[in-house]
PDB file of C-alpha atoms in Angstrom:
ATOM      1  CA  MET A   1       0.185   0.078   0.165  1.00 41.00           C
ATOM      2  CA  TYR A   2       1.030   3.443  -1.092  1.00 42.00           C
ATOM      3  CA  SER A   3       2.116   5.800   1.790  1.00 39.00           C
ATOM      4  CA  ASN A   4      -0.150   9.258   1.000  1.00 40.00           C
ATOM      5  CA  CYS A   5       3.004  10.900   0.716  1.00 40.00           C
ATOM      6  CA  PHE A   6       4.628   8.334  -2.093  1.00 33.00           C
ATOM      7  CA  PHE A   7       1.320   9.073  -3.913  1.00 35.00           C
ATOM      8  CA  ALA A   8       0.976  12.532  -3.807  1.00 38.00           C
ATOM      9  CA  PHE A   9       4.652  12.874  -5.082  1.00 34.00           C
ATOM     10  CA  SER A  10       3.850   9.910  -7.725  1.00 38.00           C
ATOM     11  CA  LEU A  11       0.717  12.275  -9.099  1.00 39.00           C
ATOM     12  CA  MET A  12       2.609  15.808  -8.789  1.00 39.00           C
ATOM     13  CA  ALA A  13       5.154  13.847 -10.968  1.00 39.00           C
ATOM     14  CA  VAL A  14       2.288  13.229 -13.754  1.00 41.00           C
ATOM     15  CA  LEU A  15       0.724  16.377 -13.256  1.00 39.00           C
ATOM     16  CA  GLN A  16       3.681  18.402 -13.755  1.00 40.00           C
ATOM     17  CA  SER A  17       4.575  16.456 -16.824  1.00 41.00           C
ATOM     18  CA  ASN A  18       0.835  17.855 -17.869  1.00 42.00           C
ATOM     19  CA  LEU A  19       1.584  21.108 -17.480  1.00 40.00           C
ATOM     20  CA  VAL A  20       4.051  21.163 -20.777  1.00 43.00           C
ATOM     21  CA  GLY A  21       1.562  18.723 -22.427  1.00 47.00           C
ATOM     22  CA  VAL A  22       3.882  15.385 -22.647  1.00 63.00           C
ATOM     23  CA  ILE A  23       2.880  12.303 -21.728  1.00 84.00           C
ATOM     24  CA  ASP A  24       5.818   9.485 -22.789  1.00 87.00           C
ATOM     25  CA  PHE A  25       3.840   7.434 -24.539  1.00 91.00           C
ATOM     26  CA  ARG A  26       7.116   4.523 -24.728  1.00 90.00           C
ATOM     27  CA  GLN A  27       8.054   5.197 -21.064  1.00 91.00           C
ATOM     28  CA  GLU A  28       4.775   6.185 -19.231  1.00 94.00           C
ATOM     29  CA  VAL A  29       1.781   4.087 -20.998  1.00 95.00           C
ATOM     30  CA  TRP A  30       3.401   1.238 -22.766  1.00 96.00           C
ATOM     31  CA  PRO A  31       4.630  -0.726 -19.694  1.00 95.00           C
ATOM     32  CA  ILE A  32       1.188  -0.501 -18.489  1.00 96.00           C
ATOM     33  CA  LEU A  33      -0.045  -2.294 -21.295  1.00 96.00           C
ATOM     34  CA  GLU A  34       2.889  -4.338 -21.581  1.00 94.00           C
ATOM     35  CA  LYS A  35       2.553  -5.533 -17.836  1.00 94.00           C
ATOM     36  CA  ARG A  36      -1.579  -5.609 -17.600  1.00 95.00           C
ATOM     37  CA  CYS A  37      -3.108  -5.674 -20.813  1.00 95.00           C
ATOM     38  CA  ILE A  38      -0.929  -7.552 -23.600  1.00 94.00           C
ATOM     39  CA  GLU A  39      -1.257 -11.157 -22.217  1.00 91.00           C
ATOM     40  CA  CYS A  40      -4.804 -11.030 -23.737  1.00 93.00           C
ATOM     41  CA  HIS A  41      -4.590  -8.145 -26.454  1.00 95.00           C
ATOM     42  CA  ARG A  42      -1.914  -9.337 -28.544  1.00 92.00           C
ATOM     43  CA  GLU A  43      -1.163 -11.126 -32.106  1.00 90.00           C
ATOM     44  CA  PRO A  44      -2.146 -14.375 -32.105  1.00 89.00           C
ATOM     45  CA  TYR A  45       0.032 -16.812 -31.048  1.00 87.00           C
ATOM     46  CA  GLU A  46      -0.428 -21.171 -30.219  1.00 85.00           C
ATOM     47  CA  LYS A  47      -0.837 -22.265 -27.117  1.00 84.00           C
ATOM     48  CA  ASN A  48      -1.412 -26.256 -26.251  1.00 85.00           C
ATOM     49  CA  GLY A  49      -2.548 -26.793 -29.407  1.00 84.00           C
ATOM     50  CA  LEU A  50      -4.826 -24.056 -29.756  1.00 87.00           C
ATOM     51  CA  LEU A  51      -4.298 -20.852 -31.457  1.00 89.00           C
ATOM     52  CA  LYS A  52      -5.439 -18.072 -29.148  1.00 90.00           C
ATOM     53  CA  LYS A  53      -6.529 -14.968 -30.496  1.00 92.00           C
ATOM     54  CA  PRO A  54      -6.837 -11.082 -29.217  1.00 93.00           C
ATOM     55  CA  LYS A  55     -10.297 -10.902 -27.308  1.00 93.00           C
ATOM     56  CA  ALA A  56     -12.479  -8.310 -28.247  1.00 92.00           C
ATOM     57  CA  GLY A  57     -10.290  -8.333 -31.575  1.00 92.00           C
ATOM     58  CA  LEU A  58      -8.433  -5.640 -29.786  1.00 94.00           C
ATOM     59  CA  ARG A  59      -4.583  -5.687 -30.047  1.00 93.00           C
ATOM     60  CA  LEU A  60      -2.233  -3.035 -28.061  1.00 94.00           C
ATOM     61  CA  ASP A  61       0.994  -4.239 -29.358  1.00 91.00           C
ATOM     62  CA  GLY A  62       1.218  -1.544 -32.298  1.00 89.00           C
ATOM     63  CA  ALA A  63      -0.047   1.798 -32.499  1.00 86.00           C
ATOM     64  CA  ALA A  64      -1.956   1.374 -35.490  1.00 83.00           C
ATOM     65  CA  TYR A  65      -3.786  -1.323 -33.900  1.00 88.00           C
ATOM     66  CA  ILE A  66      -5.070   0.795 -30.505  1.00 90.00           C
ATOM     67  CA  LEU A  67      -6.036   3.093 -33.129  1.00 85.00           C
ATOM     68  CA  HIS A  68      -8.440   0.626 -34.967  1.00 85.00           C
ATOM     69  CA  GLY A  69      -9.787  -0.518 -31.476  1.00 89.00           C
ATOM     70  CA  SER A  70     -11.881  -3.777 -31.020  1.00 90.00           C
ATOM     71  CA  ASP A  71     -14.256  -5.779 -32.744  1.00 87.00           C
ATOM     72  CA  GLU A  72     -17.094  -3.338 -31.099  1.00 87.00           C
ATOM     73  CA  GLY A  73     -15.444  -0.268 -32.340  1.00 86.00           C
ATOM     74  CA  THR A  74     -12.611   2.837 -31.126  1.00 88.00           C
ATOM     75  CA  VAL A  75     -11.022   2.328 -27.701  1.00 93.00           C
ATOM     76  CA  VAL A  76      -9.417   5.740 -27.818  1.00 91.00           C
ATOM     77  CA  VAL A  77     -11.021   8.955 -28.895  1.00 85.00           C
ATOM     78  CA  VAL A  78      -8.237  11.549 -29.223  1.00 77.00           C
ATOM     79  CA  ASP A  79      -8.220  14.369 -26.408  1.00 76.00           C
ATOM     80  CA  HIS A  80     -11.733  12.453 -24.805  1.00 85.00           C
ATOM     81  CA  PRO A  81     -10.860  10.032 -21.769  1.00 88.00           C
ATOM     82  CA  SER A  82     -14.505  10.002 -21.098  1.00 89.00           C
ATOM     83  CA  LYS A  83     -15.725   8.542 -24.385  1.00 88.00           C
ATOM     84  CA  SER A  84     -12.499   5.902 -24.165  1.00 92.00           C
ATOM     85  CA  ALA A  85     -13.277   2.573 -23.484  1.00 93.00           C
ATOM     86  CA  LEU A  86      -9.580   1.969 -22.731  1.00 95.00           C
ATOM     87  CA  TYR A  87      -9.865   4.453 -19.877  1.00 95.00           C
ATOM     88  CA  GLN A  88     -13.499   3.610 -19.020  1.00 94.00           C
ATOM     89  CA  ARG A  89     -13.051  -0.008 -18.304  1.00 94.00           C
ATOM     90  CA  VAL A  90      -9.783   0.513 -15.904  1.00 95.00           C
ATOM     91  CA  ILE A  91     -11.639   2.964 -13.574  1.00 94.00           C
ATOM     92  CA  LEU A  92     -14.799   0.761 -13.837  1.00 93.00           C
ATOM     93  CA  PRO A  93     -15.661  -0.739  -9.931  1.00 91.00           C
ATOM     94  CA  GLU A  94     -13.586  -4.055  -9.578  1.00 89.00           C
ATOM     95  CA  ASN A  95     -16.654  -5.930  -9.370  1.00 88.00           C
ATOM     96  CA  ASP A  96     -18.057  -4.929 -12.503  1.00 88.00           C
ATOM     97  CA  ALA A  97     -18.094  -7.468 -15.070  1.00 87.00           C
ATOM     98  CA  ASP A  98     -16.624  -4.930 -17.823  1.00 89.00           C
ATOM     99  CA  HIS A  99     -13.755  -4.061 -15.360  1.00 91.00           C
ATOM    100  CA  MET A 100     -10.159  -4.414 -16.740  1.00 93.00           C
ATOM    101  CA  PRO A 101      -7.959  -6.359 -16.112  1.00 92.00           C
ATOM    102  CA  PRO A 102      -9.959  -8.437 -15.444  1.00 90.00           C
ATOM    103  CA  LYS A 103      -7.548 -10.512 -13.129  1.00 87.00           C
ATOM    104  CA  GLY A 104      -4.856  -9.303 -10.480  1.00 87.00           C
ATOM    105  CA  ASP A 105      -4.776  -5.833  -8.972  1.00 91.00           C
ATOM    106  CA  SER A 106      -6.785  -2.832 -10.607  1.00 92.00           C
ATOM    107  CA  LEU A 107      -4.444  -0.472 -12.150  1.00 95.00           C
ATOM    108  CA  THR A 108      -3.450   1.608  -9.853  1.00 95.00           C
ATOM    109  CA  THR A 109      -4.011   5.962  -9.330  1.00 94.00           C
ATOM    110  CA  ASN A 110      -1.017   6.875 -10.481  1.00 94.00           C
ATOM    111  CA  GLN A 111      -1.480   4.442 -13.844  1.00 95.00           C
ATOM    112  CA  LYS A 112      -5.122   5.464 -14.417  1.00 95.00           C
ATOM    113  CA  GLU A 113      -4.134   9.075 -14.432  1.00 94.00           C
ATOM    114  CA  ILE A 114      -1.180   8.261 -16.776  1.00 95.00           C
ATOM    115  CA  LEU A 115      -3.848   6.765 -19.125  1.00 95.00           C
ATOM    116  CA  ARG A 116      -6.024   9.388 -18.634  1.00 92.00           C
ATOM    117  CA  MET A 117      -4.036  12.346 -19.594  1.00 89.00           C
ATOM    118  CA  TRP A 118      -2.201  10.476 -22.401  1.00 91.00           C
ATOM    119  CA  ILE A 119      -5.605  10.203 -24.360  1.00 89.00           C
ATOM    120  CA  ALA A 120      -6.378  13.723 -23.188  1.00 82.00           C
ATOM    121  CA  GLU A 121      -3.190  15.149 -24.444  1.00 77.00           C
ATOM    122  CA  GLY A 122      -4.218  14.007 -27.947  1.00 76.00           C
ATOM    123  CA  VAL A 123      -3.048  10.114 -28.217  1.00 84.00           C
ATOM    124  CA  ASP A 124       0.551  11.052 -28.740  1.00 82.00           C
ATOM    125  CA  PHE A 125       2.457   7.614 -29.576  1.00 84.00           C
ATOM    126  CA  GLY A 126       5.618  10.044 -29.899  1.00 78.00           C
ATOM    127  CA  THR A 127       8.175   7.854 -32.034  1.00 74.00           C
ATOM    128  CA  TRP A 128       7.544   4.495 -30.379  1.00 83.00           C
ATOM    129  CA  VAL A 129       5.371   2.478 -33.770  1.00 75.00           C
ATOM    130  CA  GLY A 130       4.958  -1.722 -32.089  1.00 83.00           C
ATOM    131  CA  ALA A 131       3.751  -4.477 -34.071  1.00 73.00           C
ATOM    132  CA  ILE A 132       3.234  -3.896 -37.791  1.00 70.00           C
ATOM    133  CA  ASP A 133       2.367  -6.797 -39.160  1.00 68.00           C
ATOM    134  CA  GLY A 134      -0.902  -6.783 -40.921  1.00 67.00           C
ATOM    135  CA  VAL A 135      -0.964  -3.197 -40.803  1.00 66.00           C
ATOM    136  CA  GLU A 136      -1.656  -2.616 -44.685  1.00 66.00           C
ATOM    137  CA  GLU A 137      -4.528  -5.659 -44.338  1.00 67.00           C
ATOM    138  CA  LEU A 138      -6.046  -3.347 -42.023  1.00 68.00           C
ATOM    139  CA  ALA A 139      -6.038  -0.047 -43.987  1.00 64.00           C
ATOM    140  CA  GLU A 140      -7.533  -1.969 -46.954  1.00 64.00           C
ATOM    141  CA  ARG A 141     -10.206  -3.107 -44.304  1.00 64.00           C
ATOM    142  CA  LYS A 142     -10.550   0.314 -43.138  1.00 60.00           C
ATOM    143  CA  LYS A 143     -11.673   1.176 -47.107  1.00 56.00           C
ATOM    144  CA  ASN A 144     -13.943  -1.315 -47.208  1.00 56.00           C
ATOM    145  CA  GLU A 145     -15.687  -1.534 -44.286  1.00 52.00           C
ATOM    146  CA  LEU A 146     -18.666   0.724 -43.643  1.00 42.00           C
ATOM    147  CA  VAL A 147     -18.273   1.158 -39.588  1.00 43.00           C
ATOM    148  CA  GLN A 148     -19.768   4.011 -37.306  1.00 45.00           C
ATOM    149  CA  GLN A 149     -16.728   6.547 -37.070  1.00 46.00           C
ATOM    150  CA  ALA A 150     -15.996   8.515 -34.407  1.00 45.00           C
ATOM    151  CA  SER A 151     -16.419  12.054 -34.355  1.00 46.00           C
ATOM    152  CA  TYR A 152     -12.414  12.732 -34.596  1.00 49.00           C
ATOM    153  CA  LEU A 153     -11.955  10.335 -36.803  1.00 52.00           C
ATOM    154  CA  LYS A 154     -14.406  11.466 -39.199  1.00 55.00           C
ATOM    155  CA  GLU A 155     -13.131  15.050 -38.941  1.00 62.00           C
ATOM    156  CA  VAL A 156      -9.423  13.355 -39.857  1.00 64.00           C
ATOM    157  CA  ASP A 157     -10.930  12.163 -42.813  1.00 68.00           C
ATOM    158  CA  GLN A 158     -12.838  15.659 -43.989  1.00 80.00           C
ATOM    159  CA  LEU A 159      -9.253  16.646 -43.567  1.00 86.00           C
ATOM    160  CA  SER A 160      -7.788  14.758 -45.865  1.00 83.00           C
ATOM    161  CA  GLU A 161     -10.522  14.478 -48.446  1.00 85.00           C
ATOM    162  CA  GLY A 162      -9.394  14.853 -52.050  1.00 86.00           C
ATOM    163  CA  LEU A 163      -5.566  13.912 -51.004  1.00 91.00           C
ATOM    164  CA  ILE A 164      -3.989  10.637 -52.112  1.00 88.00           C
ATOM    165  CA  PRO A 165      -1.901   8.475 -49.662  1.00 85.00           C
ATOM    166  CA  LEU A 166       2.084   8.482 -49.961  1.00 87.00           C
ATOM    167  CA  ASN A 167       4.034   6.665 -51.759  1.00 84.00           C
ATOM    168  CA  ARG A 168       6.254   5.092 -48.472  1.00 80.00           C
ATOM    169  CA  GLU A 169       9.734   5.402 -50.060  1.00 86.00           C
ATOM    170  CA  LYS A 170       8.865   8.777 -50.159  1.00 86.00           C
ATOM    171  CA  LEU A 171       8.340   9.108 -47.037  1.00 87.00           C
ATOM    172  CA  LYS A 172      11.465   7.520 -45.953  1.00 85.00           C
ATOM    173  CA  ASP A 173      13.984   9.845 -48.669  1.00 88.00           C
ATOM    174  CA  LEU A 174      11.899  13.116 -47.123  1.00 88.00           C
ATOM    175  CA  SER A 175      12.648  11.309 -43.436  1.00 86.00           C
ATOM    176  CA  LEU A 176      16.374  11.642 -44.281  1.00 86.00           C
ATOM    177  CA  LYS A 177      16.767  14.653 -45.527  1.00 85.00           C
ATOM    178  CA  SER A 178      14.793  16.584 -43.330  1.00 88.00           C
ATOM    179  CA  GLY A 179      16.291  14.479 -40.099  1.00 87.00           C
ATOM    180  CA  LEU A 180      12.521  14.231 -38.865  1.00 89.00           C
ATOM    181  CA  LEU A 181      10.895  10.831 -38.355  1.00 85.00           C
ATOM    182  CA  ILE A 182       7.825  11.401 -41.025  1.00 88.00           C
ATOM    183  CA  ARG A 183       4.783   9.030 -41.022  1.00 83.00           C
ATOM    184  CA  PRO A 184       1.204   8.703 -42.156  1.00 82.00           C
ATOM    185  CA  LEU A 185      -1.033   9.751 -39.300  1.00 78.00           C
ATOM    186  CA  GLY A 186      -3.324   7.049 -39.349  1.00 69.00           C
ATOM    187  CA  ILE A 187      -4.029   3.405 -40.557  1.00 66.00           C
ATOM    188  CA  GLY A 188      -4.401   4.320 -44.418  1.00 72.00           C
ATOM    189  CA  SER A 189      -4.410   8.542 -43.850  1.00 79.00           C
ATOM    190  CA  PRO A 190      -3.112  10.394 -46.362  1.00 90.00           C
ATOM    191  CA  LEU A 191      -2.552  12.820 -43.654  1.00 91.00           C
ATOM    192  CA  VAL A 192       1.165  12.361 -42.061  1.00 90.00           C
ATOM    193  CA  GLU A 193       3.252  13.980 -38.941  1.00 89.00           C
ATOM    194  CA  ALA A 194       6.572  15.321 -38.885  1.00 92.00           C
ATOM    195  CA  ARG A 195       8.415  14.620 -35.573  1.00 88.00           C
ATOM    196  CA  VAL A 196      11.922  15.383 -33.875  1.00 87.00           C
ATOM    197  CA  VAL A 197      13.389  12.021 -33.057  1.00 76.00           C
ATOM    198  CA  THR A 198      17.387  12.190 -32.107  1.00 73.00           C
ATOM    199  CA  GLU A 199      19.810  15.249 -31.584  1.00 84.00           C
ATOM    200  CA  PRO A 200      17.066  17.726 -32.100  1.00 89.00           C
ATOM    201  CA  THR A 201      19.764  20.138 -31.853  1.00 90.00           C
ATOM    202  CA  LYS A 202      20.567  19.726 -35.342  1.00 91.00           C
ATOM    203  CA  ILE A 203      16.938  20.427 -36.925  1.00 94.00           C
ATOM    204  CA  THR A 204      17.428  23.507 -38.371  1.00 95.00           C
ATOM    205  CA  ASP A 205      15.531  26.127 -40.414  1.00 95.00           C
ATOM    206  CA  GLY A 206      17.426  24.671 -43.706  1.00 92.00           C
ATOM    207  CA  MET A 207      15.889  21.120 -42.707  1.00 91.00           C
ATOM    208  CA  ILE A 208      12.191  22.784 -42.415  1.00 93.00           C
ATOM    209  CA  LYS A 209      12.443  23.797 -46.179  1.00 92.00           C
ATOM    210  CA  GLU A 210      12.598  20.140 -46.884  1.00 91.00           C
ATOM    211  CA  LEU A 211       9.167  19.351 -45.945  1.00 93.00           C
ATOM    212  CA  ILE A 212       7.565  21.614 -48.076  1.00 93.00           C
ATOM    213  CA  PRO A 213       6.913  18.917 -51.312  1.00 92.00           C
ATOM    214  CA  LEU A 214       4.519  17.598 -47.954  1.00 93.00           C
ATOM    215  CA  LYS A 215       2.500  20.771 -47.179  1.00 94.00           C
ATOM    216  CA  GLU A 216      -0.638  19.316 -48.125  1.00 95.00           C
ATOM    217  CA  HIS A 217      -0.592  16.497 -46.485  1.00 95.00           C
ATOM    218  CA  LEU A 218       1.158  17.496 -43.316  1.00 95.00           C
ATOM    219  CA  ALA A 219      -0.956  17.525 -39.954  1.00 94.00           C
ATOM    220  CA  LYS A 220       0.944  17.416 -37.067  1.00 92.00           C
ATOM    221  CA  ILE A 221       4.524  18.753 -36.491  1.00 95.00           C
ATOM    222  CA  ASP A 222       6.491  18.484 -33.171  1.00 92.00           C
ATOM    223  CA  LEU A 223      10.204  20.717 -33.278  1.00 95.00           C
ATOM    224  CA  ARG A 224      10.296  20.352 -29.639  1.00 92.00           C
ATOM    225  CA  ASN A 225      14.096  21.199 -28.357  1.00 93.00           C
ATOM    226  CA  SER A 226      14.910  21.825 -32.357  1.00 96.00           C
ATOM    227  CA  ALA A 227      17.057  25.080 -33.182  1.00 96.00           C
ATOM    228  CA  ILE A 228      14.561  26.355 -35.461  1.00 97.00           C
ATOM    229  CA  THR A 229      14.097  30.084 -35.233  1.00 97.00           C
ATOM    230  CA  ASP A 230      11.013  32.588 -36.530  1.00 98.00           C
ATOM    231  CA  GLN A 231      12.288  32.553 -39.901  1.00 97.00           C
ATOM    232  CA  SER A 232      10.968  28.424 -40.028  1.00 97.00           C
ATOM    233  CA  LEU A 233       7.110  29.318 -38.794  1.00 98.00           C
ATOM    234  CA  ILE A 234       7.276  31.325 -42.350  1.00 96.00           C
ATOM    235  CA  GLU A 235       7.741  28.078 -44.404  1.00 96.00           C
ATOM    236  CA  ILE A 236       5.262  25.983 -41.655  1.00 97.00           C
ATOM    237  CA  SER A 237       2.388  28.980 -42.344  1.00 96.00           C
ATOM    238  CA  SER A 238       1.938  27.458 -45.787  1.00 96.00           C
ATOM    239  CA  PHE A 239       0.587  24.388 -44.751  1.00 97.00           C
ATOM    240  CA  PRO A 240      -3.428  24.265 -45.236  1.00 95.00           C
ATOM    241  CA  ARG A 241      -3.867  21.219 -42.994  1.00 95.00           C
ATOM    242  CA  LEU A 242      -1.662  21.783 -40.240  1.00 96.00           C
ATOM    243  CA  THR A 243      -3.892  21.042 -37.036  1.00 94.00           C
ATOM    244  CA  HIS A 244      -0.990  20.143 -34.096  1.00 94.00           C
ATOM    245  CA  LEU A 245       2.364  22.109 -33.987  1.00 96.00           C
ATOM    246  CA  ASN A 246       4.780  21.708 -30.940  1.00 95.00           C
ATOM    247  CA  LEU A 247       6.968  24.522 -30.367  1.00 97.00           C
ATOM    248  CA  MET A 248       8.587  23.285 -26.895  1.00 94.00           C
ATOM    249  CA  GLY A 249      11.874  24.453 -25.889  1.00 95.00           C
ATOM    250  CA  THR A 250      12.799  26.352 -29.295  1.00 97.00           C
ATOM    251  CA  GLN A 251      13.626  30.058 -29.656  1.00 97.00           C
ATOM    252  CA  ILE A 252      10.144  31.381 -31.001  1.00 98.00           C
ATOM    253  CA  THR A 253       9.060  34.537 -30.272  1.00 98.00           C
ATOM    254  CA  SER A 254       6.027  35.952 -30.602  1.00 98.00           C
ATOM    255  CA  LYS A 255       7.203  37.456 -33.758  1.00 97.00           C
ATOM    256  CA  GLY A 256       7.581  34.445 -35.190  1.00 97.00           C
ATOM    257  CA  ILE A 257       3.955  33.531 -34.481  1.00 98.00           C
ATOM    258  CA  ARG A 258       2.726  35.913 -36.000  1.00 97.00           C
ATOM    259  CA  PHE A 259       3.752  33.974 -39.429  1.00 97.00           C
ATOM    260  CA  LEU A 260       1.479  31.478 -38.599  1.00 97.00           C
ATOM    261  CA  ARG A 261      -2.202  33.512 -38.954  1.00 93.00           C
ATOM    262  CA  LYS A 262      -2.596  32.032 -42.302  1.00 90.00           C
ATOM    263  CA  THR A 263      -2.729  28.162 -40.661  1.00 93.00           C
ATOM    264  CA  GLN A 264      -6.318  28.415 -40.244  1.00 93.00           C
ATOM    265  CA  LYS A 265      -7.037  24.301 -39.383  1.00 95.00           C
ATOM    266  CA  LEU A 266      -4.551  25.109 -36.459  1.00 96.00           C
ATOM    267  CA  GLU A 267      -6.052  23.294 -33.223  1.00 94.00           C
ATOM    268  CA  ASN A 268      -3.366  22.278 -30.127  1.00 94.00           C
ATOM    269  CA  LEU A 269       0.016  25.117 -30.244  1.00 96.00           C
ATOM    270  CA  ASN A 270       2.605  23.896 -27.731  1.00 95.00           C
ATOM    271  CA  LEU A 271       4.630  26.922 -26.750  1.00 97.00           C
ATOM    272  CA  VAL A 272       6.232  25.823 -23.393  1.00 94.00           C
ATOM    273  CA  SER A 273       9.731  27.206 -22.615  1.00 95.00           C
ATOM    274  CA  THR A 274       9.780  29.471 -25.942  1.00 97.00           C
ATOM    275  CA  GLN A 275      10.238  33.042 -25.895  1.00 98.00           C
ATOM    276  CA  VAL A 276       6.821  34.551 -26.345  1.00 98.00           C
ATOM    277  CA  SER A 277       5.775  37.127 -24.516  1.00 98.00           C
ATOM    278  CA  ASP A 278       2.316  39.082 -23.851  1.00 98.00           C
ATOM    279  CA  SER A 279       2.720  40.542 -27.234  1.00 97.00           C
ATOM    280  CA  VAL A 280       1.374  36.963 -28.437  1.00 98.00           C
ATOM    281  CA  VAL A 281      -1.858  37.451 -27.220  1.00 97.00           C
ATOM    282  CA  GLU A 282      -3.060  39.507 -30.192  1.00 96.00           C
ATOM    283  CA  THR A 283      -1.986  37.232 -32.675  1.00 97.00           C
ATOM    284  CA  ILE A 284      -3.571  33.734 -30.663  1.00 97.00           C
ATOM    285  CA  VAL A 285      -6.918  35.379 -30.569  1.00 96.00           C
ATOM    286  CA  ILE A 286      -6.898  35.230 -34.295  1.00 95.00           C
ATOM    287  CA  PHE A 287      -6.639  31.723 -34.721  1.00 96.00           C
ATOM    288  CA  PRO A 288     -10.368  30.900 -35.525  1.00 95.00           C
ATOM    289  CA  ASN A 289      -9.850  26.907 -34.884  1.00 95.00           C
ATOM    290  CA  LEU A 290      -7.342  26.982 -31.723  1.00 96.00           C
ATOM    291  CA  GLN A 291      -8.651  25.003 -29.020  1.00 94.00           C
ATOM    292  CA  ARG A 292      -5.543  24.208 -26.798  1.00 93.00           C
ATOM    293  CA  LEU A 293      -2.700  26.427 -25.897  1.00 95.00           C
ATOM    294  CA  PHE A 294       0.454  25.448 -23.843  1.00 94.00           C
ATOM    295  CA  LEU A 295       2.756  28.426 -22.155  1.00 95.00           C
ATOM    296  CA  TRP A 296       3.926  27.029 -19.333  1.00 92.00           C
ATOM    297  CA  ASN A 297       7.545  28.676 -18.773  1.00 93.00           C
ATOM    298  CA  SER A 298       7.483  31.343 -21.379  1.00 96.00           C
ATOM    299  CA  ASN A 299       7.905  34.840 -20.953  1.00 97.00           C
ATOM    300  CA  ILE A 300       4.499  35.790 -21.382  1.00 97.00           C
ATOM    301  CA  SER A 301       2.910  36.966 -17.605  1.00 97.00           C
ATOM    302  CA  GLU A 302       0.153  36.345 -15.695  1.00 95.00           C
ATOM    303  CA  ALA A 303      -1.556  39.716 -17.039  1.00 97.00           C
ATOM    304  CA  GLY A 304      -1.032  38.350 -20.283  1.00 97.00           C
ATOM    305  CA  VAL A 305      -2.860  34.917 -19.847  1.00 96.00           C
ATOM    306  CA  SER A 306      -5.802  36.696 -18.314  1.00 96.00           C
ATOM    307  CA  ALA A 307      -5.991  38.724 -21.249  1.00 96.00           C
ATOM    308  CA  LEU A 308      -5.736  36.027 -23.569  1.00 97.00           C
ATOM    309  CA  ARG A 309      -8.518  33.913 -21.448  1.00 96.00           C
ATOM    310  CA  GLU A 310     -10.845  36.929 -21.264  1.00 96.00           C
ATOM    311  CA  LYS A 311     -10.753  37.626 -25.015  1.00 96.00           C
ATOM    312  CA  LYS A 312     -10.815  33.896 -26.213  1.00 96.00           C
ATOM    313  CA  ASN A 313     -12.737  32.223 -23.481  1.00 93.00           C
ATOM    314  CA  ASP A 314     -13.057  29.101 -25.580  1.00 94.00           C
ATOM    315  CA  LEU A 315      -9.581  28.434 -25.523  1.00 95.00           C
ATOM    316  CA  VAL A 316      -8.004  26.044 -22.859  1.00 92.00           C
ATOM    317  CA  VAL A 317      -4.676  27.849 -21.778  1.00 94.00           C
ATOM    318  CA  SER A 318      -2.415  25.765 -19.732  1.00 90.00           C
ATOM    319  CA  PHE A 319      -0.128  28.155 -17.715  1.00 86.00           C
TER     320      PHE A 319
END
């Protein structure tokens, strides 16, 4: 049994990570799934001469499988733990027939909070991919099956309407040129994400120009701790389908954020530990679809945040 002191410390650590909008899937979420869930939700395997299939058709051993869900439908709904079966099942009372995991102790409060926050922060897998066998088959099934989609999946499909999935070799080539990990946003999706993987200080303004051939397809860019400057935001502002942009730990200033005024689809912006100041408020209020903004450890003042919240009261600001 955990002491109150240890519990408080653990929960504080999780909450502090939320201030910067970061739950590390590989280090925090995957160990929970691997230890408590994978036994029942992994690839089919043979045991005692019998083929064991994943329960409810749900595999949790790969990013694509988690996003695909179970035979009953989607298990994670981006930004909505309350609508995500993966989270809702673990918080049920132990005597409930649907409580997960069905054997052994329940997840700890800390583990439940990690799952909740990971979903609330956008279901970000980071650089983790996990099992990829059969992913192309899943993509074909997604095209051919008539399934009821979660609202966020419909929004993704609408965003990618008219686009054709990019050639895998082209993505690999651009990854090498830019120094970023570039991959599809979901199973069979023509939308892609680009993110820093290693040695972020080597990612410079020049490398961001390598993303221009992908500008119609880029929906999510994570440049945390990279060496980019405001100059890169001129290029990024021309990406019409950009919804998520993480600039945490960069030298970006309020002047640079002004270049992003053309990004009409932007929903999530992370400016933690950047050089933005109170002058960024006049730009932020212009973004028509911005829903979440992270400003912790930046140069903006409490007065600036208050003014922002007053002018754009539908925006969730973490400060």
